[in-house]
GROMACS .gro file of C-alpha atoms in nm:
model
  184
    1ASN     CA    1   0.017   0.017   0.011
    2TYR     CA    2   0.161   0.337  -0.097
    3ASN     CA    3   0.081   0.666   0.054
    4TYR     CA    4   0.151   0.957  -0.166
    5ASP     CA    5   0.156   1.231   0.085
    6THR     CA    6   0.411   1.059   0.286
    7ASN     CA    7   0.604   0.882   0.017
    8GLU     CA    8   0.610   0.541   0.219
    9MET     CA    9   0.531   0.178   0.142
   10LYS     CA   10   0.326  -0.052   0.370
   11LEU     CA   11   0.248  -0.408   0.355
   12TRP     CA   12  -0.097  -0.447   0.247
   13LYS     CA   13  -0.160  -0.822   0.249
   14GLN     CA   14   0.090  -1.096   0.263
   15ILE     CA   15   0.020  -1.480   0.147
   16GLU     CA   16   0.204  -1.739   0.356
   17VAL     CA   17   0.315  -2.053   0.152
   18LYS     CA   18   0.445  -2.340   0.380
   19GLY     CA   19   0.820  -2.369   0.316
   20PHE     CA   20   0.849  -2.064   0.080
   21LYS     CA   21   1.081  -1.781   0.194
   22ALA     CA   22   1.041  -1.451   0.008
   23ASP     CA   23   1.401  -1.368   0.073
   24ASP     CA   24   1.524  -1.683  -0.098
   25PHE     CA   25   1.428  -1.529  -0.474
   26GLN     CA   26   1.449  -1.181  -0.650
   27THR     CA   27   1.282  -1.005  -0.939
   28LYS     CA   28   1.437  -0.788  -1.140
   29GLN     CA   29   1.339  -0.572  -1.449
   30VAL     CA   30   1.556  -0.568  -1.750
   31PHE     CA   31   1.555  -0.416  -2.108
   32TYR     CA   32   1.660  -0.597  -2.403
   33PRO     CA   33   1.666  -0.483  -2.771
   34SER     CA   34   1.406  -0.621  -3.048
   35LYS     CA   35   1.451  -0.670  -3.351
   36ASP     CA   36   1.427  -0.331  -3.474
   37GLY     CA   37   1.574  -0.227  -3.197
   38THR     CA   38   1.343  -0.078  -2.941
   39LYS     CA   39   1.399  -0.150  -2.593
   40ILE     CA   40   1.214  -0.394  -2.414
   41PRO     CA   41   1.113  -0.437  -2.060
   42MET     CA   42   1.067  -0.772  -1.901
   43TYR     CA   43   1.064  -0.896  -1.557
   44ILE     CA   44   1.289  -1.190  -1.417
   45LEU     CA   45   1.228  -1.416  -1.101
   46SER     CA   46   1.446  -1.635  -0.992
   47PRO     CA   47   1.614  -1.786  -0.684
   48LYS     CA   48   1.881  -1.562  -0.546
   49ASP     CA   49   2.180  -1.839  -0.591
   50LEU     CA   50   2.098  -1.865  -0.937
   51LYS     CA   51   2.380  -2.005  -1.187
   52LEU     CA   52   2.386  -1.850  -1.519
   53ASN     CA   53   2.518  -2.150  -1.680
   54GLY     CA   54   2.265  -2.195  -1.962
   55GLU     CA   55   2.110  -2.481  -1.772
   56ASN     CA   56   1.797  -2.336  -1.578
   57PRO     CA   57   1.464  -2.416  -1.642
   58THR     CA   58   1.264  -2.083  -1.758
   59ILE     CA   59   0.934  -2.027  -1.865
   60ILE     CA   60   0.843  -1.668  -2.062
   61TYR     CA   61   0.504  -1.578  -2.036
   62GLY     CA   62   0.383  -1.255  -2.271
   63TYR     CA   63   0.043  -1.156  -2.396
   64GLY     CA   64   0.109  -0.853  -2.566
   65GLY     CA   65  -0.197  -0.702  -2.684
   66PHE     CA   66  -0.557  -0.512  -2.622
   67ASP     CA   67  -0.343  -0.213  -2.439
   68ILE     CA   68  -0.329  -0.478  -2.154
   69SER     CA   69  -0.045  -0.440  -1.924
   70LEU     CA   70   0.161  -0.740  -1.734
   71ASN     CA   71   0.250  -0.600  -1.403
   72PRO     CA   72   0.454  -0.818  -1.145
   73SER     CA   73   0.229  -1.011  -0.946
   74PHE     CA   74   0.247  -1.295  -0.669
   75SER     CA   75   0.106  -1.657  -0.769
   76VAL     CA   76   0.144  -1.964  -0.551
   77SER     CA   77   0.167  -2.196  -0.837
   78ARG     CA   78   0.478  -1.990  -0.976
   79VAL     CA   79   0.650  -1.979  -0.645
   80LEU     CA   80   0.612  -2.346  -0.624
   81TRP     CA   81   0.721  -2.418  -0.953
   82LEU     CA   82   1.060  -2.198  -0.905
   83LYS     CA   83   1.088  -2.351  -0.520
   84HIS     CA   84   1.088  -2.700  -0.680
   85THR     CA   85   1.238  -2.646  -1.009
   86GLY     CA   86   1.506  -2.430  -0.913
   87GLY     CA   87   1.407  -2.238  -1.241
   88VAL     CA   88   1.351  -1.888  -1.419
   89TYR     CA   89   0.994  -1.716  -1.461
   90VAL     CA   90   0.997  -1.420  -1.677
   91SER     CA   91   0.711  -1.220  -1.759
   92THR     CA   92   0.726  -0.990  -2.097
   93ASN     CA   93   0.586  -0.653  -2.165
   94LEU     CA   94   0.543  -0.630  -2.563
   95ARG     CA   95   0.452  -0.397  -2.769
   96GLY     CA   96   0.066  -0.396  -2.796
   97GLY     CA   97   0.040  -0.425  -2.440
   98GLY     CA   98  -0.078  -0.090  -2.227
   99GLU     CA   99   0.273  -0.037  -2.033
  100TYR     CA  100   0.382   0.284  -2.195
  101GLY     CA  101   0.035   0.448  -2.328
  102GLU     CA  102  -0.108   0.432  -2.670
  103LYS     CA  103   0.191   0.457  -2.922
  104TRP     CA  104   0.342   0.151  -2.724
  105HIS     CA  105  -0.001  -0.018  -2.788
  106LYS     CA  106  -0.025   0.067  -3.151
  107ALA     CA  107   0.315  -0.034  -3.224
  108GLY     CA  108   0.173  -0.402  -3.167
  109THR     CA  109  -0.159  -0.404  -3.349
  110LYS     CA  110  -0.254  -0.472  -3.708
  111ALA     CA  111   0.021  -0.398  -3.964
  112GLN     CA  112   0.254  -0.389  -3.678
  113LYS     CA  113   0.145  -0.715  -3.510
  114GLN     CA  114   0.487  -0.877  -3.611
  115ASN     CA  115   0.666  -0.641  -3.361
  116VAL     CA  116   0.484  -0.814  -3.077
  117PHE     CA  117   0.628  -1.180  -3.201
  118ASP     CA  118   0.950  -1.024  -3.272
  119ASP     CA  119   0.953  -0.897  -2.928
  120PHE     CA  120   0.879  -1.230  -2.758
  121GLN     CA  121   1.132  -1.400  -2.965
  122ALA     CA  122   1.390  -1.149  -2.891
  123ALA     CA  123   1.317  -1.234  -2.479
  124ALA     CA  124   1.420  -1.575  -2.561
  125GLU     CA  125   1.744  -1.474  -2.728
  126TYR     CA  126   1.799  -1.258  -2.433
  127MET     CA  127   1.763  -1.527  -2.171
  128ILE     CA  128   1.963  -1.765  -2.386
  129LYS     CA  129   2.274  -1.521  -2.454
  130GLU     CA  130   2.241  -1.406  -2.080
  131LYS     CA  131   2.291  -1.759  -1.998
  132TYR     CA  132   1.982  -1.815  -1.793
  133THR     CA  133   1.839  -2.095  -2.003
  134ASN     CA  134   1.912  -2.298  -2.341
  135PRO     CA  135   1.644  -2.368  -2.612
  136ASN     CA  136   1.607  -2.708  -2.433
  137LYS     CA  137   1.521  -2.575  -2.098
  138LEU     CA  138   1.317  -2.301  -2.264
  139ALA     CA  139   0.923  -2.272  -2.281
  140ILE     CA  140   0.693  -1.975  -2.375
  141GLU     CA  141   0.305  -1.944  -2.248
  142GLY     CA  142   0.042  -1.714  -2.283
  143GLY     CA  143  -0.339  -1.725  -2.281
  144SER     CA  144  -0.610  -1.560  -2.526
  145ASN     CA  145  -0.427  -1.321  -2.745
  146GLY     CA  146  -0.104  -1.460  -2.548
  147GLY     CA  147  -0.186  -1.821  -2.712
  148LEU     CA  148  -0.164  -1.595  -3.054
  149LEU     CA  149   0.163  -1.501  -2.928
  150VAL     CA  150   0.286  -1.837  -2.833
  151SER     CA  151   0.169  -2.030  -3.160
  152ALA     CA  152   0.322  -1.763  -3.393
  153CYS     CA  153   0.629  -1.782  -3.231
  154CYS     CA  154   0.638  -2.156  -3.216
  155ASN     CA  155   0.601  -2.135  -3.600
  156GLN     CA  156   0.850  -1.868  -3.677
  157ARG     CA  157   1.143  -1.960  -3.429
  158PRO     CA  158   1.102  -2.346  -3.321
  159ASP     CA  159   1.449  -2.358  -3.248
  160LEU     CA  160   1.404  -2.114  -2.952
  161TYR     CA  161   1.216  -2.335  -2.768
  162ARG     CA  162   1.161  -2.682  -2.597
  163ALA     CA  163   0.764  -2.617  -2.541
  164GLY     CA  164   0.492  -2.367  -2.601
  165VAL     CA  165   0.171  -2.348  -2.412
  166ALA     CA  166  -0.089  -2.149  -2.599
  167ASN     CA  167  -0.383  -2.131  -2.339
  168CYS     CA  168  -0.663  -2.037  -2.511
  169GLY     CA  169  -0.544  -1.915  -2.819
  170VAL     CA  170  -0.704  -1.636  -3.029
  171LEU     CA  171  -0.602  -1.766  -3.350
  172ASP     CA  172  -0.855  -1.702  -3.611
  173MET     CA  173  -0.874  -1.336  -3.648
  174LEU     CA  174  -1.035  -1.301  -3.955
  175ARG     CA  175  -1.371  -1.488  -3.751
  176PHE     CA  176  -1.264  -1.345  -3.416
  177HIS     CA  177  -1.566  -1.108  -3.398
  178LYS     CA  178  -1.810  -1.444  -3.420
  179PHE     CA  179  -1.660  -1.606  -3.112
  180THR     CA  180  -1.653  -1.542  -2.726
  181ILE     CA  181  -1.537  -1.253  -2.643
  182GLY     CA  182  -1.506  -1.117  -2.972
  183TYR     CA  183  -1.893  -1.154  -2.997
  184ALA     CA  184  -1.977  -0.902  -2.693
   0.00000   0.00000   0.00000
């Protein structure tokens, strides 16, 4: 809970997970270059004692659309995965999202949609180059619009990932307006 008048942050709520110690993990924000040179932010969550040896199981999550921002958040399932695998979880802030306003959002829509895929692929390249992981230990995940993202990236760059999880992918954009939320 942040108080703007006093410039103080106070703990609002804390979820306890048996055997989990928050102090054993770290989250850091990095910026990496996309294919066209645009700096793209992402959050990397990992154990503090992580060895950068290219052998860590890693999941990169992305969305990149509909002006939706991905902010760091707590997830029990994510924590359990990190705790039991010693792996790395990454949340990307791709163009098409709402993180940096309308210009950022528009840079990932319509004729610029490929920017979103390039941004996500560049995140994987960064994680490999910086020795967090390697293609055999790297999975990508996204849901809805993020499912489209994962599907496109797995097809465009299958060399980068061992697995792709496309949850409820919005894959038929020509008839999107006839289905589920597109119909609304």
